[in-house]
């Protein structure tokens, strides 16, 4: 009989993975805190993404799909996993990499080198569209004129349109982006802080733009970046080739505060991010809130609820030496199609992923 004070015999058997019960564990699963080995973690992660794709019917057999590829960890993991699942489960997709070159020396030129390597590593054809070709301006040139205050507004509006134009050049049916749960929670919070409740359901939807030129989907909508069982761990364990330097023009303080706030909440309560997304999804827009009527830009033909699309308004300002023309809420050039709706100005840039170290 065990007496008080007797040392308990130590269990010297090595712990084993809770899934295969065979290999040594490499990390803990966040929900159950069970230990899991690398190989089983890969399978669990890939299976989760597969389930998200199937349950949400993100793709149809035979579709051409462009993966928005910035060279960052999210889009690199997406390209790797999507091409793997496409083979494994015979989705029947034609996959492409689509990159945007904003013209930022010392940042995008380097990250594009990563995407070019991914093109070879994953065997996915790459298309790069540049701001210089599309708009006649690089971000380096724009920042020289406007400084570092509104650069991300220009960049976000231009990127959104560039991605659609690149997708049209590739003749794809859909664009898949690497937005993860953290990014979506950030966008929810920013839209609330801006009083832009009308955009909440759109920014949380897993597929958006079905009424626009090319729908976009976010297979990582439910996946967190940092904690185990997540995108970053997958990229690290798999030794994927990604680029992690932050944009040299990334002063976006407001978004940065929102990101830090969410990270603080997550530290106290890991579910906080998914709960913020859930809140965004559950908001109902009151019937008195008018949604913008979609038309096309009279100048470039891109979808717009105004006479000119936001990119054309910003470009006009740049080309006329009045770069502040399209910043803020002045209706300026769009006066003729004035409607009782919120102008699609700065809010548009909030929807596009304001990168920093992030992807599109
Ligand atoms: Fe563009 Fe992103 Fe850099 Fe802002 S942080 S200038 S949105 S690449
Ligand atoms: Zn336009």
Short mmCIF file of C-alpha atoms and ligand atoms in Angstrom, two decimals:
data_model
loop_
_atom_site.label_atom_id
_atom_site.label_comp_id
_atom_site.label_asym_id
_atom_site.label_seq_id
_atom_site.Cartn_x
_atom_site.Cartn_y
_atom_site.Cartn_z
CA UNK A 1 0.00 0.00 0.00
CA UNK A 2 1.27 3.48 -0.91
CA UNK A 3 2.27 5.42 2.22
CA UNK A 4 2.01 9.15 2.61
CA UNK A 5 5.28 10.75 1.51
CA UNK A 6 6.20 7.94 -0.89
CA UNK A 7 7.35 9.29 -4.25
CA UNK A 8 4.98 8.32 -7.04
CA UNK A 9 6.65 6.21 -9.75
CA UNK A 10 7.49 8.37 -12.75
CA UNK A 11 5.89 7.53 -16.05
CA UNK A 12 8.98 7.27 -18.22
CA UNK A 13 7.21 6.23 -21.43
CA UNK A 14 7.59 8.99 -24.02
CA UNK A 15 4.40 10.86 -24.85
CA UNK A 16 2.99 10.01 -28.23
CA UNK A 17 0.87 11.90 -30.74
CA UNK A 18 -2.81 11.80 -29.77
CA UNK A 19 -3.83 11.04 -33.36
CA UNK A 20 -1.43 8.36 -34.61
CA UNK A 21 -0.27 7.23 -31.16
CA UNK A 22 3.01 6.44 -32.83
CA UNK A 23 5.21 9.49 -33.46
CA UNK A 24 6.56 12.08 -31.02
CA UNK A 25 4.32 15.13 -30.64
CA UNK A 26 5.53 18.49 -31.94
CA UNK A 27 2.78 20.84 -30.74
CA UNK A 28 -0.44 21.07 -28.76
CA UNK A 29 -3.83 21.35 -30.39
CA UNK A 30 -5.38 24.56 -29.07
CA UNK A 31 -8.94 23.31 -28.54
CA UNK A 32 -8.11 20.12 -26.65
CA UNK A 33 -4.47 20.76 -25.66
CA UNK A 34 -3.76 17.24 -26.92
CA UNK A 35 -0.27 16.71 -28.26
CA UNK A 36 0.09 16.06 -31.96
CA UNK A 37 2.98 15.19 -34.27
CA UNK A 38 3.92 17.19 -37.37
CA UNK A 39 2.60 14.72 -39.89
CA UNK A 40 -0.80 14.47 -38.18
CA UNK A 41 -0.90 18.26 -37.80
CA UNK A 42 -0.43 18.63 -41.58
CA UNK A 43 -3.25 16.19 -42.19
CA UNK A 44 -5.58 17.87 -39.69
CA UNK A 45 -4.86 21.35 -41.09
CA UNK A 46 -5.29 20.29 -44.72
CA UNK A 47 -8.46 18.37 -43.88
CA UNK A 48 -9.90 21.45 -42.15
CA UNK A 49 -9.27 23.57 -45.24
CA UNK A 50 -10.77 20.84 -47.43
CA UNK A 51 -13.91 20.82 -45.25
CA UNK A 52 -14.20 24.62 -45.46
CA UNK A 53 -13.94 24.38 -49.27
CA UNK A 54 -16.52 21.59 -49.53
CA UNK A 55 -19.03 22.90 -46.97
CA UNK A 56 -18.99 26.40 -48.42
CA UNK A 57 -18.88 25.18 -52.04
CA UNK A 58 -16.03 27.56 -52.77
CA UNK A 59 -15.15 26.03 -56.15
CA UNK A 60 -16.80 24.11 -58.96
CA UNK A 61 -15.04 21.44 -61.05
CA UNK A 62 -13.39 22.90 -64.14
CA UNK A 63 -13.06 26.42 -62.73
CA UNK A 64 -10.02 28.57 -63.36
CA UNK A 65 -8.88 30.02 -60.04
CA UNK A 66 -6.25 32.70 -59.41
CA UNK A 67 -4.55 32.68 -56.02
CA UNK A 68 -3.70 36.22 -54.96
CA UNK A 69 0.00 35.72 -54.23
CA UNK A 70 2.08 38.32 -52.44
CA UNK A 71 4.90 36.05 -51.33
CA UNK A 72 3.71 36.40 -47.71
CA UNK A 73 2.99 33.43 -45.47
CA UNK A 74 -0.78 33.33 -45.89
CA UNK A 75 -0.87 33.32 -49.66
CA UNK A 76 2.13 30.99 -49.85
CA UNK A 77 0.43 28.45 -47.58
CA UNK A 78 -2.79 28.90 -49.58
CA UNK A 79 -1.00 28.23 -52.89
CA UNK A 80 0.72 25.16 -51.46
CA UNK A 81 -2.34 23.68 -49.74
CA UNK A 82 -4.79 24.47 -52.53
CA UNK A 83 -2.62 22.88 -55.19
CA UNK A 84 -2.14 19.84 -52.93
CA UNK A 85 -5.87 19.47 -52.20
CA UNK A 86 -6.69 20.02 -55.87
CA UNK A 87 -4.59 16.97 -56.75
CA UNK A 88 -5.57 14.90 -53.74
CA UNK A 89 -9.33 15.41 -53.96
CA UNK A 90 -9.56 15.96 -57.72
CA UNK A 91 -11.24 19.37 -57.50
CA UNK A 92 -10.53 19.74 -61.21
CA UNK A 93 -9.33 23.34 -60.84
CA UNK A 94 -6.93 25.21 -63.10
CA UNK A 95 -4.83 27.15 -60.61
CA UNK A 96 -2.76 30.29 -61.25
CA UNK A 97 -0.73 32.68 -59.13
CA UNK A 98 -1.67 36.34 -59.51
CA UNK A 99 0.63 39.00 -58.07
CA UNK A 100 0.40 42.75 -57.94
CA UNK A 101 3.54 44.82 -58.30
CA UNK A 102 2.85 48.11 -56.56
CA UNK A 103 6.31 49.40 -57.45
CA UNK A 104 7.81 49.55 -53.97
CA UNK A 105 11.58 49.22 -54.17
CA UNK A 106 13.11 47.15 -51.42
CA UNK A 107 9.82 45.46 -50.59
CA UNK A 108 7.66 44.26 -53.44
CA UNK A 109 10.56 43.61 -55.79
CA UNK A 110 11.99 41.23 -53.18
CA UNK A 111 8.68 39.54 -52.34
CA UNK A 112 8.00 39.02 -56.06
CA UNK A 113 11.22 37.04 -56.25
CA UNK A 114 9.66 34.70 -53.66
CA UNK A 115 6.50 34.35 -55.74
CA UNK A 116 8.62 33.57 -58.81
CA UNK A 117 10.26 30.76 -56.87
CA UNK A 118 6.81 29.54 -55.73
CA UNK A 119 5.79 29.45 -59.40
CA UNK A 120 8.50 26.87 -60.02
CA UNK A 121 8.16 25.06 -56.68
CA UNK A 122 4.39 24.53 -57.01
CA UNK A 123 4.20 24.38 -60.80
CA UNK A 124 1.56 27.14 -60.95
CA UNK A 125 1.66 29.71 -63.79
CA UNK A 126 2.27 33.25 -62.51
CA UNK A 127 0.84 36.54 -63.78
CA UNK A 128 2.18 39.82 -62.42
CA UNK A 129 0.26 43.06 -63.01
CA UNK A 130 1.91 46.33 -62.08
CA UNK A 131 0.55 49.70 -60.98
CA UNK A 132 2.98 51.29 -63.43
CA UNK A 133 1.40 49.46 -66.38
CA UNK A 134 -2.18 49.88 -65.20
CA UNK A 135 -2.10 53.41 -63.81
CA UNK A 136 1.17 54.94 -65.02
CA UNK A 137 2.40 55.38 -61.42
CA UNK A 138 4.43 53.28 -59.00
CA UNK A 139 3.86 53.55 -55.24
CA UNK A 140 7.41 54.91 -54.95
CA UNK A 141 6.39 57.79 -57.25
CA UNK A 142 3.08 58.32 -55.45
CA UNK A 143 4.73 58.44 -52.02
CA UNK A 144 7.21 61.02 -53.32
CA UNK A 145 4.23 63.28 -54.03
CA UNK A 146 1.76 62.53 -51.26
CA UNK A 147 4.10 61.48 -48.45
CA UNK A 148 3.34 58.74 -45.98
CA UNK A 149 -0.09 59.80 -44.80
CA UNK A 150 -2.61 58.49 -47.33
CA UNK A 151 -0.36 56.12 -49.26
CA UNK A 152 -2.27 53.01 -48.16
CA UNK A 153 -5.53 54.52 -49.39
CA UNK A 154 -4.10 54.89 -52.90
CA UNK A 155 -2.45 51.51 -52.70
CA UNK A 156 -5.55 49.71 -51.37
CA UNK A 157 -7.89 51.18 -54.00
CA UNK A 158 -5.42 50.46 -56.81
CA UNK A 159 -4.75 46.93 -55.58
CA UNK A 160 -8.39 46.00 -55.42
CA UNK A 161 -8.88 47.01 -59.02
CA UNK A 162 -5.53 45.59 -60.16
CA UNK A 163 -6.48 42.19 -58.78
CA UNK A 164 -9.73 42.23 -60.77
CA UNK A 165 -7.92 43.36 -63.91
CA UNK A 166 -5.24 40.68 -63.52
CA UNK A 167 -7.97 38.07 -62.96
CA UNK A 168 -9.71 39.21 -66.15
CA UNK A 169 -6.42 38.90 -68.07
CA UNK A 170 -6.08 35.33 -66.78
CA UNK A 171 -9.74 34.69 -67.64
CA UNK A 172 -10.31 33.10 -64.25
CA UNK A 173 -13.70 32.39 -62.69
CA UNK A 174 -12.62 33.21 -59.16
CA UNK A 175 -9.85 34.70 -57.05
CA UNK A 176 -8.84 33.00 -53.80
CA UNK A 177 -7.06 35.16 -51.24
CA UNK A 178 -5.10 34.31 -48.11
CA UNK A 179 -7.22 36.44 -45.73
CA UNK A 180 -7.28 34.66 -42.41
CA UNK A 181 -9.55 35.01 -39.37
CA UNK A 182 -7.28 37.69 -37.85
CA UNK A 183 -7.57 39.87 -40.97
CA UNK A 184 -11.33 39.54 -41.11
CA UNK A 185 -11.75 40.37 -37.40
CA UNK A 186 -9.56 43.44 -37.97
CA UNK A 187 -11.75 44.56 -40.84
CA UNK A 188 -14.92 44.03 -38.78
CA UNK A 189 -13.51 46.17 -36.01
CA UNK A 190 -12.35 48.89 -38.41
CA UNK A 191 -15.73 49.03 -40.10
CA UNK A 192 -17.42 49.37 -36.69
CA UNK A 193 -14.96 52.10 -35.69
CA UNK A 194 -15.80 53.92 -38.92
CA UNK A 195 -19.54 53.56 -38.35
CA UNK A 196 -19.74 51.50 -41.52
CA UNK A 197 -22.05 48.76 -40.31
CA UNK A 198 -23.44 48.26 -43.83
CA UNK A 199 -20.17 46.61 -44.86
CA UNK A 200 -20.01 44.13 -42.00
CA UNK A 201 -21.81 41.24 -43.58
CA UNK A 202 -19.87 41.70 -46.81
CA UNK A 203 -16.47 41.80 -45.14
CA UNK A 204 -17.22 38.62 -43.17
CA UNK A 205 -18.62 36.62 -46.10
CA UNK A 206 -16.40 33.76 -47.21
CA UNK A 207 -17.21 34.52 -50.86
CA UNK A 208 -17.74 38.11 -51.99
CA UNK A 209 -18.22 39.97 -55.24
CA UNK A 210 -20.56 37.47 -56.84
CA UNK A 211 -22.39 40.46 -58.32
CA UNK A 212 -19.07 42.06 -59.42
CA UNK A 213 -16.58 41.22 -62.14
CA UNK A 214 -14.93 38.24 -60.43
CA UNK A 215 -15.95 36.61 -57.12
CA UNK A 216 -13.34 36.31 -54.39
CA UNK A 217 -13.16 33.67 -51.69
CA UNK A 218 -11.20 33.25 -48.48
CA UNK A 219 -10.52 29.58 -47.68
CA UNK A 220 -8.67 30.63 -44.47
CA UNK A 221 -11.63 32.55 -43.07
CA UNK A 222 -11.78 30.32 -39.98
CA UNK A 223 -8.04 29.92 -39.51
CA UNK A 224 -5.98 31.92 -37.09
CA UNK A 225 -2.50 33.10 -37.88
CA UNK A 226 -0.57 32.75 -34.67
CA UNK A 227 -1.69 30.05 -32.28
CA UNK A 228 -0.79 26.40 -32.93
CA UNK A 229 -2.82 24.48 -35.47
CA UNK A 230 -2.58 27.54 -37.64
CA UNK A 231 -1.17 28.97 -40.83
CA UNK A 232 2.12 30.19 -39.40
CA UNK A 233 2.96 26.82 -37.82
CA UNK A 234 2.18 25.08 -41.09
CA UNK A 235 4.42 27.45 -43.07
CA UNK A 236 7.20 27.04 -40.51
CA UNK A 237 7.10 23.25 -40.19
CA UNK A 238 6.80 22.78 -43.94
CA UNK A 239 9.67 25.22 -44.47
CA UNK A 240 7.68 27.00 -47.15
CA UNK A 241 9.49 29.72 -49.04
CA UNK A 242 7.77 32.97 -48.01
CA UNK A 243 8.69 36.60 -47.51
CA UNK A 244 8.09 38.23 -44.16
CA UNK A 245 9.42 41.77 -44.36
CA UNK A 246 6.98 44.58 -43.77
CA UNK A 247 6.21 47.19 -46.42
CA UNK A 248 8.50 50.19 -46.08
CA UNK A 249 5.47 52.51 -46.41
CA UNK A 250 3.40 50.80 -43.75
CA UNK A 251 2.55 53.48 -41.21
CA UNK A 252 -1.13 52.60 -41.09
CA UNK A 253 -1.45 53.46 -37.43
CA UNK A 254 -5.20 53.10 -37.14
CA UNK A 255 -5.22 49.56 -38.50
CA UNK A 256 -2.13 48.82 -36.43
CA UNK A 257 -3.96 49.80 -33.23
CA UNK A 258 -6.93 47.63 -34.18
CA UNK A 259 -4.58 44.71 -34.85
CA UNK A 260 -2.82 45.12 -31.50
CA UNK A 261 -6.14 45.42 -29.67
CA UNK A 262 -7.35 42.16 -31.21
CA UNK A 263 -4.07 40.45 -30.37
CA UNK A 264 -4.44 41.57 -26.72
CA UNK A 265 -7.97 40.18 -26.63
CA UNK A 266 -6.77 36.93 -28.19
CA UNK A 267 -4.10 36.53 -25.51
CA UNK A 268 -6.78 36.66 -22.82
CA UNK A 269 -9.36 34.70 -24.75
CA UNK A 270 -8.24 32.80 -27.87
CA UNK A 271 -11.79 32.61 -29.26
CA UNK A 272 -12.06 36.42 -29.35
CA UNK A 273 -11.13 36.62 -33.05
CA UNK A 274 -13.72 34.07 -34.16
CA UNK A 275 -16.33 35.76 -31.94
CA UNK A 276 -15.67 39.17 -33.54
CA UNK A 277 -16.23 37.58 -36.97
CA UNK A 278 -19.43 35.95 -35.70
CA UNK A 279 -20.67 39.33 -34.45
CA UNK A 280 -19.94 40.86 -37.86
CA UNK A 281 -21.85 38.06 -39.57
CA UNK A 282 -24.84 38.42 -37.28
CA UNK A 283 -25.32 42.15 -37.77
CA UNK A 284 -28.46 42.80 -39.75
CA UNK A 285 -28.60 45.91 -41.88
CA UNK A 286 -31.67 47.99 -41.15
CA UNK A 287 -33.91 48.49 -44.15
CA UNK A 288 -33.44 52.25 -43.98
CA UNK A 289 -29.72 51.93 -44.75
CA UNK A 290 -29.33 52.45 -48.47
CA UNK A 291 -26.69 50.33 -50.15
CA UNK A 292 -24.75 51.90 -53.04
CA UNK A 293 -26.20 51.16 -56.48
CA UNK A 294 -23.58 49.48 -58.63
CA UNK A 295 -22.90 50.95 -62.04
CA UNK A 296 -19.75 51.29 -64.10
CA UNK A 297 -17.10 53.97 -64.11
CA UNK A 298 -17.62 56.32 -67.06
CA UNK A 299 -13.90 56.56 -67.55
CA UNK A 300 -12.46 53.05 -67.21
CA UNK A 301 -15.53 50.79 -67.12
CA UNK A 302 -14.74 49.31 -63.70
CA UNK A 303 -17.67 48.74 -61.32
CA UNK A 304 -18.54 51.87 -59.39
CA UNK A 305 -21.45 53.35 -57.53
CA UNK A 306 -20.28 56.79 -58.62
CA UNK A 307 -19.69 58.48 -61.96
CA UNK A 308 -16.01 57.65 -61.73
CA UNK A 309 -14.54 54.76 -59.79
CA UNK A 310 -12.33 55.57 -56.85
CA UNK A 311 -9.14 54.60 -58.72
CA UNK A 312 -9.97 57.07 -61.51
CA UNK A 313 -10.70 59.85 -59.01
CA UNK A 314 -7.38 59.23 -57.25
CA UNK A 315 -5.54 59.04 -60.57
CA UNK A 316 -7.10 62.26 -61.80
CA UNK A 317 -5.83 63.94 -58.64
CA UNK A 318 -2.34 62.56 -59.15
CA UNK A 319 -2.20 63.48 -62.83
CA UNK A 320 -3.50 67.00 -62.21
CA UNK A 321 -1.05 67.58 -59.39
CA UNK A 322 -3.91 67.62 -56.85
CA UNK A 323 -3.30 64.34 -55.04
CA UNK A 324 -5.72 65.16 -52.23
CA UNK A 325 -8.64 65.30 -54.68
CA UNK A 326 -9.91 61.81 -54.00
CA UNK A 327 -9.03 61.62 -50.31
CA UNK A 328 -11.75 62.06 -47.73
CA UNK A 329 -15.43 62.35 -48.31
CA UNK A 330 -15.62 65.29 -50.74
CA UNK A 331 -17.83 64.32 -53.65
CA UNK A 332 -15.83 66.49 -56.10
CA UNK A 333 -15.64 64.77 -59.44
CA UNK A 334 -18.56 62.51 -58.71
CA UNK A 335 -21.12 65.21 -58.15
CA UNK A 336 -23.30 64.26 -61.12
CA UNK A 337 -24.11 60.81 -59.89
CA UNK A 338 -24.66 62.05 -56.38
CA UNK A 339 -26.81 59.62 -54.44
CA UNK A 340 -27.88 59.41 -50.86
CA UNK A 341 -25.29 56.77 -50.16
CA UNK A 342 -21.91 56.72 -48.53
CA UNK A 343 -19.21 57.36 -51.07
CA UNK A 344 -17.04 54.38 -51.84
CA UNK A 345 -13.88 56.18 -50.94
CA UNK A 346 -11.68 55.31 -48.00
CA UNK A 347 -13.87 52.43 -46.96
CA UNK A 348 -12.89 50.58 -50.09
CA UNK A 349 -9.29 50.54 -48.96
CA UNK A 350 -10.29 49.11 -45.60
CA UNK A 351 -11.78 46.11 -47.34
CA UNK A 352 -8.63 45.32 -49.19
CA UNK A 353 -6.02 43.84 -46.95
CA UNK A 354 -3.71 46.66 -45.97
CA UNK A 355 -0.68 44.55 -46.12
CA UNK A 356 2.26 45.50 -43.99
CA UNK A 357 3.52 41.98 -43.58
CA UNK A 358 0.14 40.68 -44.62
CA UNK A 359 -1.03 39.44 -47.96
CA UNK A 360 -3.70 41.00 -50.14
FE1 LIG B 1 0.54 49.45 -50.10
FE2 LIG B 1 0.38 47.74 -48.11
FE3 LIG B 1 2.54 49.22 -48.38
FE4 LIG B 1 0.26 50.38 -47.60
S1 LIG B 1 1.43 48.86 -46.44
S2 LIG B 1 1.71 51.13 -49.18
S3 LIG B 1 -1.26 49.15 -48.73
S4 LIG B 1 1.85 47.67 -49.84
ZN1 LIG B 2 -12.55 54.14 -63.32
#
